[in-house]
Every structure is written in structure tokens, then in C-alpha cells.
Coordinates of C-alpha atoms in Angstrom, one line a residue:
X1374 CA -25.9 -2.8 -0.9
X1375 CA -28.9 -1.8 -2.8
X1376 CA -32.0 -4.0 -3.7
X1377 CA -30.3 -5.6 -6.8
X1378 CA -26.8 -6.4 -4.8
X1379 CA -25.1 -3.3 -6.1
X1380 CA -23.5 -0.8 -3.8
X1381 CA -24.5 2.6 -5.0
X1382 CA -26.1 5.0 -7.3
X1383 CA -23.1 4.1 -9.6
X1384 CA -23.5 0.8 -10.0
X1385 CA -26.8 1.6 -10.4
X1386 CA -26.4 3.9 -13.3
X1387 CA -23.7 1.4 -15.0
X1388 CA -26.8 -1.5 -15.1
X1389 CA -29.3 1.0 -16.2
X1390 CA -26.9 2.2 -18.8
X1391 CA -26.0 -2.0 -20.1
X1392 CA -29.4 -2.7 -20.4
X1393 CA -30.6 0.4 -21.7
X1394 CA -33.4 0.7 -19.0
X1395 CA -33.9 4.4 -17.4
X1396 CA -36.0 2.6 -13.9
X1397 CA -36.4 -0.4 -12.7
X1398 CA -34.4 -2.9 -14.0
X1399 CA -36.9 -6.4 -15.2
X1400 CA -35.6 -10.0 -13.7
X1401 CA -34.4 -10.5 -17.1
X1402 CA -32.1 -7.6 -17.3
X1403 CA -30.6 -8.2 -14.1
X1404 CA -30.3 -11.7 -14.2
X1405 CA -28.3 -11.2 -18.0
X1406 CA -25.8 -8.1 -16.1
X1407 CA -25.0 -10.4 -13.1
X1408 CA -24.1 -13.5 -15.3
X1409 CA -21.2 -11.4 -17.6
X1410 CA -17.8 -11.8 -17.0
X1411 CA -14.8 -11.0 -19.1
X1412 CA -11.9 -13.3 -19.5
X1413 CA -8.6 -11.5 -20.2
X1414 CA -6.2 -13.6 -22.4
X1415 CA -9.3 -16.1 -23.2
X1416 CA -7.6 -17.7 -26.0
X1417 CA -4.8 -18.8 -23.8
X1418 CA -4.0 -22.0 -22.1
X1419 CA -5.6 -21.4 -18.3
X1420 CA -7.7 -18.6 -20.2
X1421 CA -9.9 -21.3 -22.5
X1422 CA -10.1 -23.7 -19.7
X1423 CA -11.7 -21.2 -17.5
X1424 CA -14.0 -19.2 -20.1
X1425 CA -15.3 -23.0 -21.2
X1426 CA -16.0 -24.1 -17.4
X1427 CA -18.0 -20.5 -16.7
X1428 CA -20.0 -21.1 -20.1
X1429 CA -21.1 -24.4 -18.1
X1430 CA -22.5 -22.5 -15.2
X1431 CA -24.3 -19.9 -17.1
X1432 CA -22.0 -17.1 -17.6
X1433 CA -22.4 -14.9 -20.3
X1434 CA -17.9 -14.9 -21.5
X1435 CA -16.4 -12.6 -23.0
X1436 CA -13.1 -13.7 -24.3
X1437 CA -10.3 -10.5 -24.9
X1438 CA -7.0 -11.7 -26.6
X1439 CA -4.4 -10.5 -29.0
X1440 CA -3.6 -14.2 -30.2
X1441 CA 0.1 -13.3 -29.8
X1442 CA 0.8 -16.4 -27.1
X1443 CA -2.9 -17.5 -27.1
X1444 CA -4.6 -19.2 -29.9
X1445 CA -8.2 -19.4 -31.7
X1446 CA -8.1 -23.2 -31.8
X1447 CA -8.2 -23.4 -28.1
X1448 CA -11.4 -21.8 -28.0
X1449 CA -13.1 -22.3 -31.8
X1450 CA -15.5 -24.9 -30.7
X1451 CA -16.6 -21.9 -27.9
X1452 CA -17.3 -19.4 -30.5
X1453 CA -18.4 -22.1 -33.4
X1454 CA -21.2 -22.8 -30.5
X1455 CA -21.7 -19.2 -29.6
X1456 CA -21.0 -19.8 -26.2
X1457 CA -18.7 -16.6 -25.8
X1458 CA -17.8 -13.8 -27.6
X1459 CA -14.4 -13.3 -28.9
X1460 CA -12.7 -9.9 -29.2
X1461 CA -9.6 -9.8 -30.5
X1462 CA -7.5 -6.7 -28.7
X1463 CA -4.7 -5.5 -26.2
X1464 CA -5.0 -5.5 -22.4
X1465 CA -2.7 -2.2 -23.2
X1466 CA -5.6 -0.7 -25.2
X1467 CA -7.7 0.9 -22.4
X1468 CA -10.7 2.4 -24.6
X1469 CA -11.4 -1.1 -25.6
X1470 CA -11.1 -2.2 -22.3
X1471 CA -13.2 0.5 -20.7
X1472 CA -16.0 0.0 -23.2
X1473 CA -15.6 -4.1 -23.1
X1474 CA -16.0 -4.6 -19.4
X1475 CA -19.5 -2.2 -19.5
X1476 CA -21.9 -3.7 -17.3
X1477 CA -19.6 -6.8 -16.3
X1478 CA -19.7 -8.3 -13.2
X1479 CA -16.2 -10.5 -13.0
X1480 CA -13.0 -9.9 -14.7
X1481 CA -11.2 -12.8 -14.7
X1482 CA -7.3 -11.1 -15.8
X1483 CA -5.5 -14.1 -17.6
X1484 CA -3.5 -12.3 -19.6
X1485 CA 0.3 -11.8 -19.9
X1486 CA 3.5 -12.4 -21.3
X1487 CA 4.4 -15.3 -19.0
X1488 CA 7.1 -18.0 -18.8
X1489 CA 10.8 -16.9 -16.5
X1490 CA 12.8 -17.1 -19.7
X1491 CA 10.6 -14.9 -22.2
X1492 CA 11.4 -12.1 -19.7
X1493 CA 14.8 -12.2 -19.5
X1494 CA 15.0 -12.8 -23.1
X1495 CA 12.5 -9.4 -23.5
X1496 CA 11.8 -7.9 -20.4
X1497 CA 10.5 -4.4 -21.9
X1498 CA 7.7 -5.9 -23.2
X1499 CA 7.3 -8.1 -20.5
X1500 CA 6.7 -4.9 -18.5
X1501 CA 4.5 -3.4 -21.3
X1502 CA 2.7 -5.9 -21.4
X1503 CA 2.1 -7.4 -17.5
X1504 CA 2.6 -4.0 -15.5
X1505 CA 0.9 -1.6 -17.4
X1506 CA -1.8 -3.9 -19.1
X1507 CA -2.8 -5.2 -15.3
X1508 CA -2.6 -0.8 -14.9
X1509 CA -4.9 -0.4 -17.5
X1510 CA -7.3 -3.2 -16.5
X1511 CA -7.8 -2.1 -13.0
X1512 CA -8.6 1.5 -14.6
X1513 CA -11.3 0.1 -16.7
X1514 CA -13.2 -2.1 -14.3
X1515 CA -13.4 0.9 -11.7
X1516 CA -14.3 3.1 -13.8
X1517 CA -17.0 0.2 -14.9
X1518 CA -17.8 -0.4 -11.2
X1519 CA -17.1 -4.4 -11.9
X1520 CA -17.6 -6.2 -8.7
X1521 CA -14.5 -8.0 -8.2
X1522 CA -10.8 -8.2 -10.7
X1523 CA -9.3 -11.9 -10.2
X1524 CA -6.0 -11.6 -11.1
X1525 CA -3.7 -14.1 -12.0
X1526 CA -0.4 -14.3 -10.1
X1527 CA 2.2 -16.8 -9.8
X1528 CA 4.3 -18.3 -7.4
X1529 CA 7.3 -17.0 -8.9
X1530 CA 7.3 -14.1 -6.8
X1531 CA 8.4 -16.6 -3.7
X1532 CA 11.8 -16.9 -5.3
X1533 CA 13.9 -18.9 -3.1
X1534 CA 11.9 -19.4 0.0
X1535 CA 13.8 -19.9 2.9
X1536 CA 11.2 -22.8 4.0
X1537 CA 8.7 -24.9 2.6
X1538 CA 5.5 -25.0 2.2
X1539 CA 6.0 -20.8 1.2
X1540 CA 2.9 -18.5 2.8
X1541 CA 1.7 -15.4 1.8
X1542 CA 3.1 -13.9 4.5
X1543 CA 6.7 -15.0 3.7
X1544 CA 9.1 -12.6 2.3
X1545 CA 8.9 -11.9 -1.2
X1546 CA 12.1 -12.5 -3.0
X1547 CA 11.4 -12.4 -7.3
X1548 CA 14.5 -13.3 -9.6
X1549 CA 12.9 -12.4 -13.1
X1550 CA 11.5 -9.6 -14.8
X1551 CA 8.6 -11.8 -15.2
X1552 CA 8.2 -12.6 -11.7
X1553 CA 8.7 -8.7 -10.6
X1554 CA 5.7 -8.1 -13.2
X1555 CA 3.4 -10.1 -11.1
X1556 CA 5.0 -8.8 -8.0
X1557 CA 3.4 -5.6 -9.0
X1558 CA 0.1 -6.7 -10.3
X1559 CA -0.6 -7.7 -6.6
X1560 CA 0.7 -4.5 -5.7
X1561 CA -1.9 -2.4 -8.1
X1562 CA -4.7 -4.7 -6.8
X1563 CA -4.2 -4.0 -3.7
X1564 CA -4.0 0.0 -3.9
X1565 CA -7.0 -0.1 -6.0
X1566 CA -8.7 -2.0 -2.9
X1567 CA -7.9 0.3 -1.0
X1568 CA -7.8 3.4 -2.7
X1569 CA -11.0 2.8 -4.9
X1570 CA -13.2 0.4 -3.3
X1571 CA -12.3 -2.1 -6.1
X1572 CA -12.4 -5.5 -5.0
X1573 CA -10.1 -7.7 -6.1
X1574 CA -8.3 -10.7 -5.5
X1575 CA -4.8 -12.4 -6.5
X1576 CA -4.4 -16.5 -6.9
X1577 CA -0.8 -17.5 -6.9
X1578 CA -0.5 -20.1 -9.6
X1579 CA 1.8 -22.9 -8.9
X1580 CA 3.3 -24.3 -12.3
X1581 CA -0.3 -25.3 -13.6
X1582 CA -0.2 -27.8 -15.8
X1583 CA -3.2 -29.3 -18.3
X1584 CA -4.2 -30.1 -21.6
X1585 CA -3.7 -27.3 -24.5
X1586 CA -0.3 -25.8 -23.3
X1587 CA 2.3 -26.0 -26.3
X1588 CA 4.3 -28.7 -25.8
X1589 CA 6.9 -27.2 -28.9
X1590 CA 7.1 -23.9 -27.8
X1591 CA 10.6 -22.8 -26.8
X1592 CA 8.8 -21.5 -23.6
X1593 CA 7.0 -24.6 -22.5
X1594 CA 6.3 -25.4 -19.2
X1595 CA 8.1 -28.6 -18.3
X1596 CA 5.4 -31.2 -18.3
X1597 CA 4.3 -30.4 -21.8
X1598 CA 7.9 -30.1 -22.7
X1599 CA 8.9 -33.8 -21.7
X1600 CA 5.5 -34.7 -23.1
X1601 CA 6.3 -33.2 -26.4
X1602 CA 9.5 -34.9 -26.7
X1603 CA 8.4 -38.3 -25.1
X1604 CA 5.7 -38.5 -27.8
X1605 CA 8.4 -38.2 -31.1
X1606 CA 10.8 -40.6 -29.2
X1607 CA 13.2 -38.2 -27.9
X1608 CA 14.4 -37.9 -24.2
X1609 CA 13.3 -35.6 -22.1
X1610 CA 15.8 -32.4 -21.1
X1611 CA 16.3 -31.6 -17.7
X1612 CA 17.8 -28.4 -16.6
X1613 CA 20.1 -28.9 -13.9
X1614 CA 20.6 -31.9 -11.8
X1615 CA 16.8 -32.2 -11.9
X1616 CA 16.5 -32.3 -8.1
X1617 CA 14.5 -28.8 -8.4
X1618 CA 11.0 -29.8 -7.2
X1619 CA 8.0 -27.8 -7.9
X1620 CA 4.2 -27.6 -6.7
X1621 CA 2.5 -29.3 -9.8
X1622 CA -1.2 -28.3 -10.1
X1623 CA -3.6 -29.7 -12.4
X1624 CA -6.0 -26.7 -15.0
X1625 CA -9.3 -28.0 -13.3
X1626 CA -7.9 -27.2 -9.9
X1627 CA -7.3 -23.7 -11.1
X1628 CA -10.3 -23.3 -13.1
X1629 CA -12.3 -24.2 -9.6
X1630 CA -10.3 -21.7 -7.3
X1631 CA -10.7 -19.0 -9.9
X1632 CA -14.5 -19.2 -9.8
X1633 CA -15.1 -19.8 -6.3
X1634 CA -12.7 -16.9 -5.4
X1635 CA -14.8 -14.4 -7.3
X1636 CA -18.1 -16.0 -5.9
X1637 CA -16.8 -15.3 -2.8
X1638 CA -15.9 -12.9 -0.4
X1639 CA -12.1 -13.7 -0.8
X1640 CA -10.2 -10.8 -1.2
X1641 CA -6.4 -10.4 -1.2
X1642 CA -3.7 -12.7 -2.1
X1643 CA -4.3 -16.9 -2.1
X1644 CA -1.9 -19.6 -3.0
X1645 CA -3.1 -22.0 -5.8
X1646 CA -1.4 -25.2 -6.2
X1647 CA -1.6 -28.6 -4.8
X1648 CA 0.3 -28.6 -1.7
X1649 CA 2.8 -31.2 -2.7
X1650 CA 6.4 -30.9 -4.5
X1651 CA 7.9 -33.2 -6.6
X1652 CA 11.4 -33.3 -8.6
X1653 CA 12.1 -32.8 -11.9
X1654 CA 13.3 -36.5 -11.7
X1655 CA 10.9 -37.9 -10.4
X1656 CA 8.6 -36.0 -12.6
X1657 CA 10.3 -37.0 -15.7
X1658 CA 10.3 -41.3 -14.4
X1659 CA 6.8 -40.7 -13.6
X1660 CA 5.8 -39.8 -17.2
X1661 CA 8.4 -42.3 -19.1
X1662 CA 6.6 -45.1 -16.9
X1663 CA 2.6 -43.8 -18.3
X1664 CA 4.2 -43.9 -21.6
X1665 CA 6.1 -46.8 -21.6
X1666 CA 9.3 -45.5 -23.1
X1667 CA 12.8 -46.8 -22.5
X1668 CA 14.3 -43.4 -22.5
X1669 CA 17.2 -42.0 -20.2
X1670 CA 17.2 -38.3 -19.2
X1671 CA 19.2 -36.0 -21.0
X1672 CA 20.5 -33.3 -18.6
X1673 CA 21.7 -29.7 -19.6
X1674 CA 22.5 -26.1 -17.7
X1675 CA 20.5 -24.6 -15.1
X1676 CA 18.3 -22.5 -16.4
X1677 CA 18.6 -18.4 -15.1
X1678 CA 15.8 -16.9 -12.7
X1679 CA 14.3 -20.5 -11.9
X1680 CA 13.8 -21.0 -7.9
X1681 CA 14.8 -23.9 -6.5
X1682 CA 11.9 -25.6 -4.5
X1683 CA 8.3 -24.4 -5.0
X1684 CA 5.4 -26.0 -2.4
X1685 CA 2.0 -24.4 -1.9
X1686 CA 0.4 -23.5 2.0
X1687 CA -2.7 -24.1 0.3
X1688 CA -4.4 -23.1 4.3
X1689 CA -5.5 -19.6 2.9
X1690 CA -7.2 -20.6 0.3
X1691 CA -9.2 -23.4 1.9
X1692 CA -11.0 -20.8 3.8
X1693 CA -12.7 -19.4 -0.1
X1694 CA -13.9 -23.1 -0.6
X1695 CA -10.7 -24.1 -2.9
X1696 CA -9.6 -28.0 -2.0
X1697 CA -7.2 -29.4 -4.7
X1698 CA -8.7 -32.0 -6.2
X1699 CA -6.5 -33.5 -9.0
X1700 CA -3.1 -35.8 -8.0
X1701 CA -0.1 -35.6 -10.4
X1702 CA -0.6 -38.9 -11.1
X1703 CA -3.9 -38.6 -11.9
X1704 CA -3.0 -34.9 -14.0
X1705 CA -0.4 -36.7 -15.8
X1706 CA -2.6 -39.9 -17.1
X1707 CA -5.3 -37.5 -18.4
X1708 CA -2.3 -35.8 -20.5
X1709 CA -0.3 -39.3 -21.4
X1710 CA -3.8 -40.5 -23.1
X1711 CA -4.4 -37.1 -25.2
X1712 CA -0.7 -37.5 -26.5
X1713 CA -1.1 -40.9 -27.1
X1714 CA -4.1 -40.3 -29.0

């Protein structure tokens, strides 16, 4: 490490070139190169959450997304304040990415095609999209020398643990395009870490949940999905016999984990979730009783490529600083009150 934190002549020669400066870098300069951080997928649900918390502790965001799953409203009152910069743009477009991420020191890669269903539906672009994006991403913050890629995994890539709580260092057993997509993301993070010196680090989400996800979408995550329906009278669906139980873990929690991972020396791959699994039935009585409807179930199919059980060893992480924070109850009451109005 040199004088400024930076480990070479490279790095070096990446601040001198983002701040225009052809010696010795002023306090200023530093101070503004050591503070940026991209956001990949910005506009998006977890993407907005997490670009508006880093705005709060002084980062200077910038916020890449195509809009084609995220959306400007998420983050208008960001840009309308000129707390980040938008770009609008492809993770698949590499000469955007390689000049965007000049003199960054965090990437925070957000974005993808997500959801279990959208893949089977389309799992070409899926593959585009996650594979090759998260590709060309890695290519332009090497080549950038960022100081450390967090990439966004998920929990899918468990499949159907054959015990619970699942580990990182269970075997890996994914049962959808989508989940094979992030299978490989870990993959590229890792040969970059150890092929190029690129740090990087991979947080396995566990179904996060939070205000701003589309409850109408015919991809919604379940709790915004009962929510959605709950709120225009209707019974929630269950798919299955709704004794499926998954690791619910509240946007703030994730937010926190993303930041302290990059702050950090974590590197590798963490669990991010709340360390606790609850059914879809239960789930679906716990949010009728918060908003007092008298509404009965409605149960349909199994949905394809959904595991069974999901539960988060939540050990690994710890060790980075990350302690879940948020109940479900006390997730679910913050949403109940923005639906209710």
C-alpha cells in the first residue's frame, strides 16, 4: 500500500488521471476519489435502497441502469436533490462501463434479470444479461483498478439443501437458469480474485423484502405479492401447500451488509439473510392479522425451480460486522403501514 491507500503505480496513475492532477494528489482530490462508488442497477428495488443509504454517509453514487426492471421513480427524489448521478445504460455495454467506473472506489453490482420464473420463462437473456453483464463488469473495474466489486448473489444457488441453516460450504445444487446465472457470477469473482488481484466479494441474498418492490408485477416476490392483493381485497395466492418456508430478510439489513462488506476486509462468499425461516402460511396469517382482513388463502400449483426450505448460517458474515437487525414482524408492519397509506 502506497501513502494514499492505493496498491501501486496503477492505482496511482488511475487517481492522477480522475482528478486530472500529474503529482501529488491535494486532500481534496483524494478525499472526492475515495468517496465514489457506482451502483449497478440503481434504479432498482435493493439498488435505490442502497445508493440512498451511501448518499447518507458521504458517497459520491453513481447510479447505472437500463430502467427495463428498475424505475426512475425509485430514485427521482435522489437525482431531483442531486445526490447521485444517474446514467442510464447496459451492464452488457462495457465501454460505458469501463469509462463509468474511472476513478471509483466501490462497485456495488445490483443489477440483473432476477426472479426463478423470468428465467425459465427467458433464460437467454437471463444469461445475457447476469453472466456476461457480471463478465463485463469485473472487466471494467480491473481494468479501472476499483478496490473491491460487491456482487449481489442469492440464495437460490442452495437449491434443496440437504439441512438447515445452508453454509457456504454446503454443496451447491441450482434448479433455474436464474440461479445458475448467479452460480457463475461467484464463480467470475472468484477467478478475478485470484487471477487479477481484484478484490471482490459475493452476499448471498435471502428473499429480501422492503418497501418499493412491485407488488403487481407478474414476478413479484411473495410478500409484495400478498401485499398487493391484500390491499384491493383479494386473497392472497399460495403456490403449493404453502409449507415452503423461506429466510425473510428485511432491505435495511441488506443495505447494512452491503456497506460494511466493502468497508471491510471481507472477501469471498457471505450469507445475507436473517437466520430464521418461516412458511408461506404462516407468512400469509401474519400479514392478514396487520391488516385486519378476513381473507382465506387461495392455494394454486407449485411453482417450477422454487427450493423447498431456505434458512441463512448467518456465522460468516458476523465476522464482517453484519448482525440482522430487522424481525419479520417488525419488516412486515413498516410495509402494512405504506400500503395502508
Amino acid at each position: 500500500m502506497d501513502a494514499y491507500g492505493q496498491g501501486g503505480p496503477l492505482e496511482r496513475a488511475k487517481l492522477g488521471e480522475a482528478t486530472g492532477d500529474q503529482g501529488l494528489l491535494s486532500k481534496e482530490n483524494i478525499h472526492n476519489y475515495m468517496k465514489k462508488v457506482v451502483v449497478t442497477g440503481g434504479a432498482g428495488f435493493i439498488g435505490s435502497h442502497l445508493a440512498e443509504e451511501l448518499t447518507k454517509q458521504g458517497y459520491q453514487v453513481v447510479i447505472l441502469d437500463d430502467l427495463s426492471t428498475g424505475k426512475l421513480e425509485n430514485i427521482s427524489h435522489l437525482i431531483k436533490e442531486k445526490r447521485v448521478e444517474f446514467v442510464q445504460g447496459s451492464i452488457t455495454d462495457l465501454p460505458l462501463l469501463q469509462k463509468l467506473f474511472h476513478g471509483v472506489q466501490y462497485v456495488f453490482h445490483e443489477a440483473a434479470l432476477a426472479r426463478v420464473p423470468r428465467s425459465i420463462d427467458d433464460p437467454l437473456t437471463t444469461n445475457e444479461v447476469n453472466i456476461e453483464g457480471t463478465l463485463k463488469v469485473l472487466l471494467a473495474a480491473r481494468e479501472n483498478a476499483v478496490r473491491k466489486v460487491v456482487y449481489a448473489s442469492s440464495s437460490s444457488v442452495y437449491g434443496d439443501a440437504p439441512s438447515l441453516p445452508q453454509r457456504e460450504d454446503m454443496p451447491l445444487n441450482p434448479l433455474s437458469p436464474y440461479a445458475l446465472t448467479k452460480l457463475a457470477g461467484e464463480c467470475y469473482c472468484h477467478i478475478f480474485q485470484q487471477i487479477y488481484g481484484l478484490p471482490t466479494v459475493s452476499l448471498r441474498y435471502f428473499n429480501v423484502y422492503g418497501l418499493r418492490q412491485d407488488p403487481y408485477s407478474q414476478y413479484a416476490t411473495v410478500i409484495s405479492a400478498f401485499l398487493g392483493r391484500i390491499s384491493r381485497h383479494l386473497p392472497p395466492i399460495i403456490f403449493g401447500d404453502g409449507e415452503q418456508s423461506r429466510d425473510f430478510t428485511f432491505i435495511r439489513d441488506v443495505v447494512q451488509a452491503n456497506i460494511l462488506a466493502a468497508q471491510s476486509n471481507a472477501e469471498g462468499v457471505y450469507n445475507i439473510g436473517s437466520g430464521k425461516s418461516t412458511t408461506i402460511n404462516q407468512l400469509a396469517q401474519a400479514i392478514l392479522k396487520l391488516t385486519q382482513e378476513n381473507l382465506k388463502p387461495v392455494h394454486d400449483k407449485p411453482r417450477p425451480g422454487d427450493p423447498r426450505h431456505t434458512q441463512a448460517d448467518v456465522s460468516r458474515a458476523r465476522t464482517f460486522g453484519y448482525v440482522p437487525r430487522w424481525t419479520l414482524e417488525e419488516g412486515l408492519r413498516t410495509m402494512t403501514k405504506e400500503f395502508k397509506g
